[in-house]
Amino acid sequence: QVQLVESGGGLVQAGGSLRLSCAASGSFFSINTMGWYRQAPGKQRELVATITNYGTANYADSVQGRFIISRDNAKNTVYLQMNSLKLEDTAVYYCNADLYLIATMKFHDYWGQGTQVTVSS
């Protein structure tokens, strides 16, 4: 059973900071790209940031310079440090990871359950 478990969401005032974490567990051999996506009410899910297993990061224009994605390969965990939060950052944030499963000898795409981030004025 492979799963991604997120933590760290919550309520924060505009201009504040939050740190999200997502840990992968279960029977997999390796993790390729990990990332964060978000979905605001009435909107489609969108990319926030991704990071490869070599540490190469990619950001959406809307969060560039404010958010920092990082990962700890030893802990199979990806983080999202969110600074200078804006009202429009309010959304459910989902963790995503590309996992190589031992059982199938293939990469599979997994999603976390989502964690709510609410930015208030």
mmCIF file of N, CA and C in Angstrom:
data_model
loop_
_atom_site.group_PDB
_atom_site.id
_atom_site.type_symbol
_atom_site.label_atom_id
_atom_site.label_comp_id
_atom_site.label_asym_id
_atom_site.label_seq_id
_atom_site.Cartn_x
_atom_site.Cartn_y
_atom_site.Cartn_z
ATOM 1 N N GLN A 1 0.848 -1.186 0.000
ATOM 2 C CA GLN A 1 0.000 0.000 0.000
ATOM 3 C C GLN A 1 0.890 1.245 0.000
ATOM 4 N N VAL A 2 0.806 1.998 -1.060
ATOM 5 C CA VAL A 2 1.601 3.218 -1.164
ATOM 6 C C VAL A 2 0.696 4.407 -0.862
ATOM 7 N N GLN A 3 1.205 5.340 -0.081
ATOM 8 C CA GLN A 3 0.406 6.536 0.171
ATOM 9 C C GLN A 3 1.290 7.743 0.394
ATOM 10 N N LEU A 4 0.687 8.909 0.115
ATOM 11 C CA LEU A 4 1.311 10.193 0.372
ATOM 12 C C LEU A 4 0.493 10.868 1.463
ATOM 13 N N VAL A 5 1.155 11.287 2.528
ATOM 14 C CA VAL A 5 0.456 11.904 3.643
ATOM 15 C C VAL A 5 0.969 13.327 3.824
ATOM 16 N N GLU A 6 0.032 14.273 3.691
ATOM 17 C CA GLU A 6 0.381 15.689 3.796
ATOM 18 C C GLU A 6 0.097 16.212 5.191
ATOM 19 N N SER A 7 0.799 17.258 5.552
ATOM 20 C CA SER A 7 0.544 17.949 6.814
ATOM 21 C C SER A 7 1.009 19.389 6.686
ATOM 22 N N GLY A 8 0.534 20.225 7.611
ATOM 23 C CA GLY A 8 1.031 21.593 7.675
ATOM 24 C C GLY A 8 0.090 22.669 7.197
ATOM 25 N N GLY A 9 -1.064 22.301 6.678
ATOM 26 C CA GLY A 9 -2.004 23.320 6.240
ATOM 27 C C GLY A 9 -2.622 24.046 7.420
ATOM 28 N N GLY A 10 -3.414 25.070 7.128
ATOM 29 C CA GLY A 10 -4.071 25.796 8.198
ATOM 30 C C GLY A 10 -4.490 27.177 7.779
ATOM 31 N N LEU A 11 -4.795 27.991 8.781
ATOM 32 C CA LEU A 11 -5.239 29.363 8.573
ATOM 33 C C LEU A 11 -4.101 30.317 8.915
ATOM 34 N N VAL A 12 -3.857 31.268 8.020
ATOM 35 C CA VAL A 12 -2.774 32.228 8.231
ATOM 36 C C VAL A 12 -3.201 33.575 7.673
ATOM 37 N N GLN A 13 -2.701 34.633 8.256
ATOM 38 C CA GLN A 13 -3.003 35.972 7.755
ATOM 39 C C GLN A 13 -2.161 36.282 6.523
ATOM 40 N N ALA A 14 -2.688 37.151 5.698
ATOM 41 C CA ALA A 14 -1.948 37.578 4.515
ATOM 42 C C ALA A 14 -0.594 38.137 4.935
ATOM 43 N N GLY A 15 0.431 37.743 4.184
ATOM 44 C CA GLY A 15 1.793 38.141 4.509
ATOM 45 C C GLY A 15 2.527 37.140 5.368
ATOM 46 N N GLY A 16 1.791 36.180 5.905
ATOM 47 C CA GLY A 16 2.386 35.178 6.771
ATOM 48 C C GLY A 16 2.993 34.027 6.008
ATOM 49 N N SER A 17 3.413 33.004 6.755
ATOM 50 C CA SER A 17 4.097 31.854 6.176
ATOM 51 C C SER A 17 3.506 30.549 6.693
ATOM 52 N N LEU A 18 3.599 29.525 5.886
ATOM 53 C CA LEU A 18 3.235 28.162 6.269
ATOM 54 C C LEU A 18 4.210 27.215 5.599
ATOM 55 N N ARG A 19 4.390 26.059 6.205
ATOM 56 C CA ARG A 19 5.226 25.028 5.608
ATOM 57 C C ARG A 19 4.429 23.738 5.505
ATOM 58 N N LEU A 20 4.318 23.232 4.293
ATOM 59 C CA LEU A 20 3.646 21.962 4.050
ATOM 60 C C LEU A 20 4.677 20.844 3.937
ATOM 61 N N SER A 21 4.274 19.670 4.389
ATOM 62 C CA SER A 21 5.112 18.479 4.265
ATOM 63 C C SER A 21 4.301 17.359 3.647
ATOM 64 N N CYS A 22 4.987 16.485 2.935
ATOM 65 C CA CYS A 22 4.330 15.319 2.330
ATOM 66 C C CYS A 22 5.310 14.157 2.355
ATOM 67 N N ALA A 23 4.927 13.088 3.036
ATOM 68 C CA ALA A 23 5.790 11.918 3.157
ATOM 69 C C ALA A 23 5.202 10.742 2.397
ATOM 70 N N ALA A 24 6.037 10.085 1.622
ATOM 71 C CA ALA A 24 5.624 8.887 0.885
ATOM 72 C C ALA A 24 5.988 7.645 1.682
ATOM 73 N N SER A 25 5.077 6.699 1.726
ATOM 74 C CA SER A 25 5.349 5.449 2.435
ATOM 75 C C SER A 25 4.761 4.278 1.659
ATOM 76 N N GLY A 26 5.299 3.082 1.941
ATOM 77 C CA GLY A 26 4.799 1.896 1.267
ATOM 78 C C GLY A 26 5.890 1.176 0.493
ATOM 79 N N SER A 27 5.473 0.288 -0.372
ATOM 80 C CA SER A 27 6.402 -0.562 -1.119
ATOM 81 C C SER A 27 6.734 0.057 -2.471
ATOM 82 N N PHE A 28 7.725 0.900 -2.497
ATOM 83 C CA PHE A 28 8.225 1.455 -3.747
ATOM 84 C C PHE A 28 9.739 1.441 -3.718
ATOM 85 N N PHE A 29 10.329 1.476 -4.906
ATOM 86 C CA PHE A 29 11.786 1.380 -5.010
ATOM 87 C C PHE A 29 12.443 2.751 -5.010
ATOM 88 N N SER A 30 11.802 3.688 -5.717
ATOM 89 C CA SER A 30 12.392 5.023 -5.796
ATOM 90 C C SER A 30 11.312 6.045 -6.120
ATOM 91 N N ILE A 31 11.671 7.307 -5.971
ATOM 92 C CA ILE A 31 10.772 8.416 -6.279
ATOM 93 C C ILE A 31 11.429 9.307 -7.312
ATOM 94 N N ASN A 32 10.688 9.626 -8.349
ATOM 95 C CA ASN A 32 11.201 10.532 -9.356
ATOM 96 C C ASN A 32 10.784 11.948 -8.957
ATOM 97 N N THR A 33 10.010 12.603 -9.769
ATOM 98 C CA THR A 33 9.591 13.962 -9.460
ATOM 99 C C THR A 33 8.519 13.987 -8.366
ATOM 100 N N MET A 34 8.641 14.959 -7.478
ATOM 101 C CA MET A 34 7.606 15.230 -6.464
ATOM 102 C C MET A 34 7.137 16.667 -6.661
ATOM 103 N N GLY A 35 5.920 16.932 -6.251
ATOM 104 C CA GLY A 35 5.440 18.290 -6.449
ATOM 105 C C GLY A 35 4.207 18.624 -5.640
ATOM 106 N N TRP A 36 3.821 19.875 -5.770
ATOM 107 C CA TRP A 36 2.631 20.393 -5.118
ATOM 108 C C TRP A 36 1.723 21.040 -6.157
ATOM 109 N N TYR A 37 0.445 20.765 -6.023
ATOM 110 C CA TYR A 37 -0.587 21.363 -6.844
ATOM 111 C C TYR A 37 -1.628 21.945 -5.906
ATOM 112 N N ARG A 38 -2.474 22.806 -6.432
ATOM 113 C CA ARG A 38 -3.529 23.366 -5.593
ATOM 114 C C ARG A 38 -4.808 23.549 -6.399
ATOM 115 N N GLN A 39 -5.918 23.541 -5.675
ATOM 116 C CA GLN A 39 -7.210 23.733 -6.302
ATOM 117 C C GLN A 39 -8.052 24.646 -5.431
ATOM 118 N N ALA A 40 -8.386 25.797 -5.972
ATOM 119 C CA ALA A 40 -9.252 26.748 -5.285
ATOM 120 C C ALA A 40 -10.708 26.455 -5.663
ATOM 121 N N PRO A 41 -11.657 26.883 -4.840
ATOM 122 C CA PRO A 41 -13.070 26.626 -5.134
ATOM 123 C C PRO A 41 -13.465 27.148 -6.512
ATOM 124 N N GLY A 42 -14.088 26.289 -7.295
ATOM 125 C CA GLY A 42 -14.549 26.683 -8.618
ATOM 126 C C GLY A 42 -13.478 26.751 -9.679
ATOM 127 N N LYS A 43 -12.273 26.351 -9.337
ATOM 128 C CA LYS A 43 -11.179 26.412 -10.295
ATOM 129 C C LYS A 43 -10.568 25.042 -10.514
ATOM 130 N N GLN A 44 -9.815 24.920 -11.605
ATOM 131 C CA GLN A 44 -9.134 23.658 -11.878
ATOM 132 C C GLN A 44 -7.873 23.537 -11.029
ATOM 133 N N ARG A 45 -7.457 22.301 -10.832
ATOM 134 C CA ARG A 45 -6.206 22.058 -10.121
ATOM 135 C C ARG A 45 -5.056 22.618 -10.957
ATOM 136 N N GLU A 46 -4.112 23.292 -10.294
ATOM 137 C CA GLU A 46 -2.989 23.904 -11.003
ATOM 138 C C GLU A 46 -1.667 23.557 -10.337
ATOM 139 N N LEU A 47 -0.636 23.583 -11.141
ATOM 140 C CA LEU A 47 0.712 23.337 -10.653
ATOM 141 C C LEU A 47 1.165 24.482 -9.762
ATOM 142 N N VAL A 48 1.797 24.142 -8.649
ATOM 143 C CA VAL A 48 2.432 25.133 -7.790
ATOM 144 C C VAL A 48 3.944 25.041 -7.961
ATOM 145 N N ALA A 49 4.494 23.851 -7.734
ATOM 146 C CA ALA A 49 5.934 23.655 -7.847
ATOM 147 C C ALA A 49 6.242 22.176 -7.937
ATOM 148 N N THR A 50 7.333 21.858 -8.630
ATOM 149 C CA THR A 50 7.813 20.485 -8.690
ATOM 150 C C THR A 50 9.307 20.473 -8.425
ATOM 151 N N ILE A 51 9.805 19.304 -8.050
ATOM 152 C CA ILE A 51 11.242 19.148 -7.820
ATOM 153 C C ILE A 51 11.638 17.735 -8.227
ATOM 154 N N THR A 52 12.707 17.625 -9.002
ATOM 155 C CA THR A 52 13.184 16.315 -9.441
ATOM 156 C C THR A 52 13.993 15.656 -8.329
ATOM 157 N N ASN A 53 14.335 14.386 -8.539
ATOM 158 C CA ASN A 53 15.136 13.687 -7.532
ATOM 159 C C ASN A 53 16.550 14.245 -7.461
ATOM 160 N N TYR A 54 16.940 15.034 -8.447
ATOM 161 C CA TYR A 54 18.248 15.691 -8.407
ATOM 162 C C TYR A 54 18.176 17.082 -7.800
ATOM 163 N N GLY A 55 16.954 17.535 -7.469
ATOM 164 C CA GLY A 55 16.812 18.825 -6.810
ATOM 165 C C GLY A 55 16.486 19.994 -7.722
ATOM 166 N N THR A 56 16.212 19.724 -8.984
ATOM 167 C CA THR A 56 15.845 20.799 -9.900
ATOM 168 C C THR A 56 14.394 21.197 -9.660
ATOM 169 N N ALA A 57 14.173 22.465 -9.345
ATOM 170 C CA ALA A 57 12.844 22.954 -8.995
ATOM 171 C C ALA A 57 12.222 23.756 -10.127
ATOM 172 N N ASN A 58 10.909 23.701 -10.167
ATOM 173 C CA ASN A 58 10.143 24.453 -11.157
ATOM 174 C C ASN A 58 8.946 25.067 -10.430
ATOM 175 N N TYR A 59 8.647 26.336 -10.729
ATOM 176 C CA TYR A 59 7.581 27.040 -10.021
ATOM 177 C C TYR A 59 6.583 27.662 -10.974
ATOM 178 N N ALA A 60 5.352 27.742 -10.522
ATOM 179 C CA ALA A 60 4.371 28.539 -11.242
ATOM 180 C C ALA A 60 4.756 30.012 -11.095
ATOM 181 N N ASP A 61 4.446 30.806 -12.108
ATOM 182 C CA ASP A 61 4.785 32.230 -12.063
ATOM 183 C C ASP A 61 4.168 32.917 -10.844
ATOM 184 N N SER A 62 2.996 32.473 -10.461
ATOM 185 C CA SER A 62 2.266 33.133 -9.376
ATOM 186 C C SER A 62 2.917 32.959 -8.008
ATOM 187 N N VAL A 63 3.801 31.973 -7.870
ATOM 188 C CA VAL A 63 4.439 31.733 -6.569
ATOM 189 C C VAL A 63 5.950 31.929 -6.613
ATOM 190 N N GLN A 64 6.486 32.144 -7.810
ATOM 191 C CA GLN A 64 7.936 32.332 -7.958
ATOM 192 C C GLN A 64 8.406 33.457 -7.041
ATOM 193 N N GLY A 65 9.456 33.181 -6.278
ATOM 194 C CA GLY A 65 10.008 34.178 -5.379
ATOM 195 C C GLY A 65 9.367 34.209 -4.001
ATOM 196 N N ARG A 66 8.246 33.534 -3.851
ATOM 197 C CA ARG A 66 7.577 33.490 -2.541
ATOM 198 C C ARG A 66 7.578 32.086 -1.931
ATOM 199 N N PHE A 67 7.476 31.069 -2.766
ATOM 200 C CA PHE A 67 7.429 29.680 -2.298
ATOM 201 C C PHE A 67 8.752 28.987 -2.605
ATOM 202 N N ILE A 68 9.121 28.059 -1.741
ATOM 203 C CA ILE A 68 10.325 27.265 -1.957
ATOM 204 C C ILE A 68 9.984 25.796 -1.764
ATOM 205 N N ILE A 69 10.259 24.993 -2.792
ATOM 206 C CA ILE A 69 10.052 23.557 -2.698
ATOM 207 C C ILE A 69 11.396 22.887 -2.410
ATOM 208 N N SER A 70 11.361 21.872 -1.564
ATOM 209 C CA SER A 70 12.578 21.127 -1.250
ATOM 210 C C SER A 70 12.181 19.685 -0.937
ATOM 211 N N ARG A 71 13.172 18.824 -0.881
ATOM 212 C CA ARG A 71 12.877 17.425 -0.556
ATOM 213 C C ARG A 71 14.022 16.815 0.219
ATOM 214 N N ASP A 72 13.673 15.817 1.022
ATOM 215 C CA ASP A 72 14.648 15.029 1.766
ATOM 216 C C ASP A 72 14.505 13.603 1.249
ATOM 217 N N ASN A 73 15.406 13.192 0.386
ATOM 218 C CA ASN A 73 15.295 11.875 -0.237
ATOM 219 C C ASN A 73 15.417 10.745 0.789
ATOM 220 N N ALA A 74 16.173 10.961 1.836
ATOM 221 C CA ALA A 74 16.324 9.934 2.867
ATOM 222 C C ALA A 74 15.014 9.691 3.613
ATOM 223 N N LYS A 75 14.183 10.727 3.684
ATOM 224 C CA LYS A 75 12.893 10.618 4.377
ATOM 225 C C LYS A 75 11.723 10.483 3.411
ATOM 226 N N ASN A 76 12.005 10.432 2.113
ATOM 227 C CA ASN A 76 10.942 10.340 1.103
ATOM 228 C C ASN A 76 9.894 11.435 1.292
ATOM 229 N N THR A 77 10.374 12.622 1.578
ATOM 230 C CA THR A 77 9.491 13.732 1.941
ATOM 231 C C THR A 77 9.775 14.961 1.084
ATOM 232 N N VAL A 78 8.700 15.635 0.695
ATOM 233 C CA VAL A 78 8.805 16.889 -0.023
ATOM 234 C C VAL A 78 8.160 17.978 0.826
ATOM 235 N N TYR A 79 8.720 19.172 0.752
ATOM 236 C CA TYR A 79 8.249 20.296 1.550
ATOM 237 C C TYR A 79 7.883 21.464 0.637
ATOM 238 N N LEU A 80 7.007 22.313 1.135
ATOM 239 C CA LEU A 80 6.700 23.552 0.437
ATOM 240 C C LEU A 80 6.672 24.669 1.477
ATOM 241 N N GLN A 81 7.682 25.514 1.436
ATOM 242 C CA GLN A 81 7.724 26.682 2.307
ATOM 243 C C GLN A 81 7.013 27.817 1.583
ATOM 244 N N MET A 82 5.955 28.298 2.185
ATOM 245 C CA MET A 82 5.146 29.341 1.558
ATOM 246 C C MET A 82 5.291 30.630 2.360
ATOM 247 N N ASN A 83 5.850 31.643 1.736
ATOM 248 C CA ASN A 83 6.069 32.937 2.377
ATOM 249 C C ASN A 83 5.255 34.013 1.679
ATOM 250 N N SER A 84 5.089 35.131 2.362
ATOM 251 C CA SER A 84 4.355 36.269 1.794
ATOM 252 C C SER A 84 3.028 35.818 1.195
ATOM 253 N N LEU A 85 2.296 35.056 1.964
ATOM 254 C CA LEU A 85 1.048 34.483 1.463
ATOM 255 C C LEU A 85 0.022 35.558 1.133
ATOM 256 N N LYS A 86 -0.715 35.297 0.056
ATOM 257 C CA LYS A 86 -1.748 36.211 -0.425
ATOM 258 C C LYS A 86 -3.114 35.542 -0.328
ATOM 259 N N LEU A 87 -4.155 36.365 -0.369
ATOM 260 C CA LEU A 87 -5.505 35.818 -0.311
ATOM 261 C C LEU A 87 -5.729 34.789 -1.417
ATOM 262 N N GLU A 88 -5.168 35.064 -2.586
ATOM 263 C CA GLU A 88 -5.375 34.169 -3.722
ATOM 264 C C GLU A 88 -4.612 32.851 -3.621
ATOM 265 N N ASP A 89 -3.806 32.686 -2.581
ATOM 266 C CA ASP A 89 -3.154 31.396 -2.352
ATOM 267 C C ASP A 89 -4.079 30.409 -1.633
ATOM 268 N N THR A 90 -5.228 30.882 -1.206
ATOM 269 C CA THR A 90 -6.189 30.011 -0.531
ATOM 270 C C THR A 90 -6.641 28.897 -1.467
ATOM 271 N N ALA A 91 -6.470 27.655 -1.017
ATOM 272 C CA ALA A 91 -6.801 26.493 -1.843
ATOM 273 C C ALA A 91 -6.546 25.221 -1.042
ATOM 274 N N VAL A 92 -6.973 24.108 -1.612
ATOM 275 C CA VAL A 92 -6.543 22.810 -1.105
ATOM 276 C C VAL A 92 -5.257 22.457 -1.856
ATOM 277 N N TYR A 93 -4.233 22.137 -1.116
ATOM 278 C CA TYR A 93 -2.929 21.822 -1.693
ATOM 279 C C TYR A 93 -2.731 20.307 -1.690
ATOM 280 N N TYR A 94 -2.357 19.791 -2.852
ATOM 281 C CA TYR A 94 -2.180 18.349 -3.034
ATOM 282 C C TYR A 94 -0.721 18.027 -3.342
ATOM 283 N N CYS A 95 -0.237 17.011 -2.693
ATOM 284 C CA CYS A 95 1.090 16.486 -2.970
ATOM 285 C C CYS A 95 0.998 15.468 -4.115
ATOM 286 N N ASN A 96 2.012 15.446 -4.939
ATOM 287 C CA ASN A 96 2.065 14.503 -6.058
ATOM 288 C C ASN A 96 3.457 13.898 -6.137
ATOM 289 N N ALA A 97 3.519 12.606 -6.463
ATOM 290 C CA ALA A 97 4.826 11.964 -6.585
ATOM 291 C C ALA A 97 4.783 10.859 -7.622
ATOM 292 N N ASP A 98 5.890 10.699 -8.299
ATOM 293 C CA ASP A 98 6.063 9.673 -9.325
ATOM 294 C C ASP A 98 6.892 8.553 -8.691
ATOM 295 N N LEU A 99 6.241 7.448 -8.368
ATOM 296 C CA LEU A 99 6.888 6.385 -7.598
ATOM 297 C C LEU A 99 7.122 5.147 -8.446
ATOM 298 N N TYR A 100 8.296 4.565 -8.309
ATOM 299 C CA TYR A 100 8.620 3.316 -9.006
ATOM 300 C C TYR A 100 8.261 2.171 -8.075
ATOM 301 N N LEU A 101 7.238 1.410 -8.472
ATOM 302 C CA LEU A 101 6.756 0.337 -7.622
ATOM 303 C C LEU A 101 7.513 -0.959 -7.873
ATOM 304 N N ILE A 102 7.842 -1.641 -6.786
ATOM 305 C CA ILE A 102 8.509 -2.936 -6.881
ATOM 306 C C ILE A 102 7.576 -3.954 -7.528
ATOM 307 N N ALA A 103 6.308 -3.878 -7.202
ATOM 308 C CA ALA A 103 5.337 -4.880 -7.659
ATOM 309 C C ALA A 103 5.148 -4.864 -9.170
ATOM 310 N N THR A 104 5.203 -3.689 -9.780
ATOM 311 C CA THR A 104 4.933 -3.574 -11.214
ATOM 312 C C THR A 104 6.163 -3.239 -12.035
ATOM 313 N N MET A 105 7.243 -2.849 -11.374
ATOM 314 C CA MET A 105 8.475 -2.432 -12.063
ATOM 315 C C MET A 105 8.190 -1.281 -13.029
ATOM 316 N N LYS A 106 7.283 -0.389 -12.598
ATOM 317 C CA LYS A 106 6.947 0.779 -13.400
ATOM 318 C C LYS A 106 6.779 1.987 -12.477
ATOM 319 N N PHE A 107 6.837 3.180 -13.105
ATOM 320 C CA PHE A 107 6.512 4.405 -12.383
ATOM 321 C C PHE A 107 5.006 4.605 -12.382
ATOM 322 N N HIS A 108 4.487 5.058 -11.242
ATOM 323 C CA HIS A 108 3.067 5.342 -11.101
ATOM 324 C C HIS A 108 2.910 6.709 -10.441
ATOM 325 N N ASP A 109 1.826 7.383 -10.804
ATOM 326 C CA ASP A 109 1.555 8.728 -10.300
ATOM 327 C C ASP A 109 0.629 8.645 -9.088
ATOM 328 N N TYR A 110 1.046 9.227 -7.974
ATOM 329 C CA TYR A 110 0.241 9.195 -6.759
ATOM 330 C C TYR A 110 -0.066 10.603 -6.267
ATOM 331 N N TRP A 111 -1.221 10.704 -5.581
ATOM 332 C CA TRP A 111 -1.668 11.974 -5.019
ATOM 333 C C TRP A 111 -1.961 11.806 -3.528
ATOM 334 N N GLY A 112 -1.690 12.870 -2.793
ATOM 335 C CA GLY A 112 -2.100 12.905 -1.403
ATOM 336 C C GLY A 112 -3.565 13.270 -1.280
ATOM 337 N N GLN A 113 -4.049 13.301 -0.056
ATOM 338 C CA GLN A 113 -5.468 13.558 0.179
ATOM 339 C C GLN A 113 -5.805 15.044 0.155
ATOM 340 N N GLY A 114 -4.804 15.875 0.215
ATOM 341 C CA GLY A 114 -5.013 17.322 0.184
ATOM 342 C C GLY A 114 -5.023 17.925 1.579
ATOM 343 N N THR A 115 -4.525 19.147 1.665
ATOM 344 C CA THR A 115 -4.532 19.880 2.927
ATOM 345 C C THR A 115 -4.969 21.321 2.646
ATOM 346 N N GLN A 116 -5.868 21.829 3.453
ATOM 347 C CA GLN A 116 -6.440 23.143 3.226
ATOM 348 C C GLN A 116 -5.495 24.237 3.711
ATOM 349 N N VAL A 117 -5.289 25.217 2.856
ATOM 350 C CA VAL A 117 -4.563 26.431 3.225
ATOM 351 C C VAL A 117 -5.518 27.606 3.025
ATOM 352 N N THR A 118 -5.751 28.343 4.079
ATOM 353 C CA THR A 118 -6.645 29.499 4.019
ATOM 354 C C THR A 118 -5.877 30.738 4.455
ATOM 355 N N VAL A 119 -5.866 31.734 3.575
ATOM 356 C CA VAL A 119 -5.194 33.000 3.864
ATOM 357 C C VAL A 119 -6.258 34.054 4.107
ATOM 358 N N SER A 120 -6.196 34.696 5.257
ATOM 359 C CA SER A 120 -7.205 35.700 5.627
ATOM 360 C C SER A 120 -6.612 37.103 5.585
ATOM 361 N N SER A 121 -7.501 38.072 5.445
ATOM 362 C CA SER A 121 -7.030 39.474 5.367
ATOM 363 C C SER A 121 -6.899 40.090 6.753
#
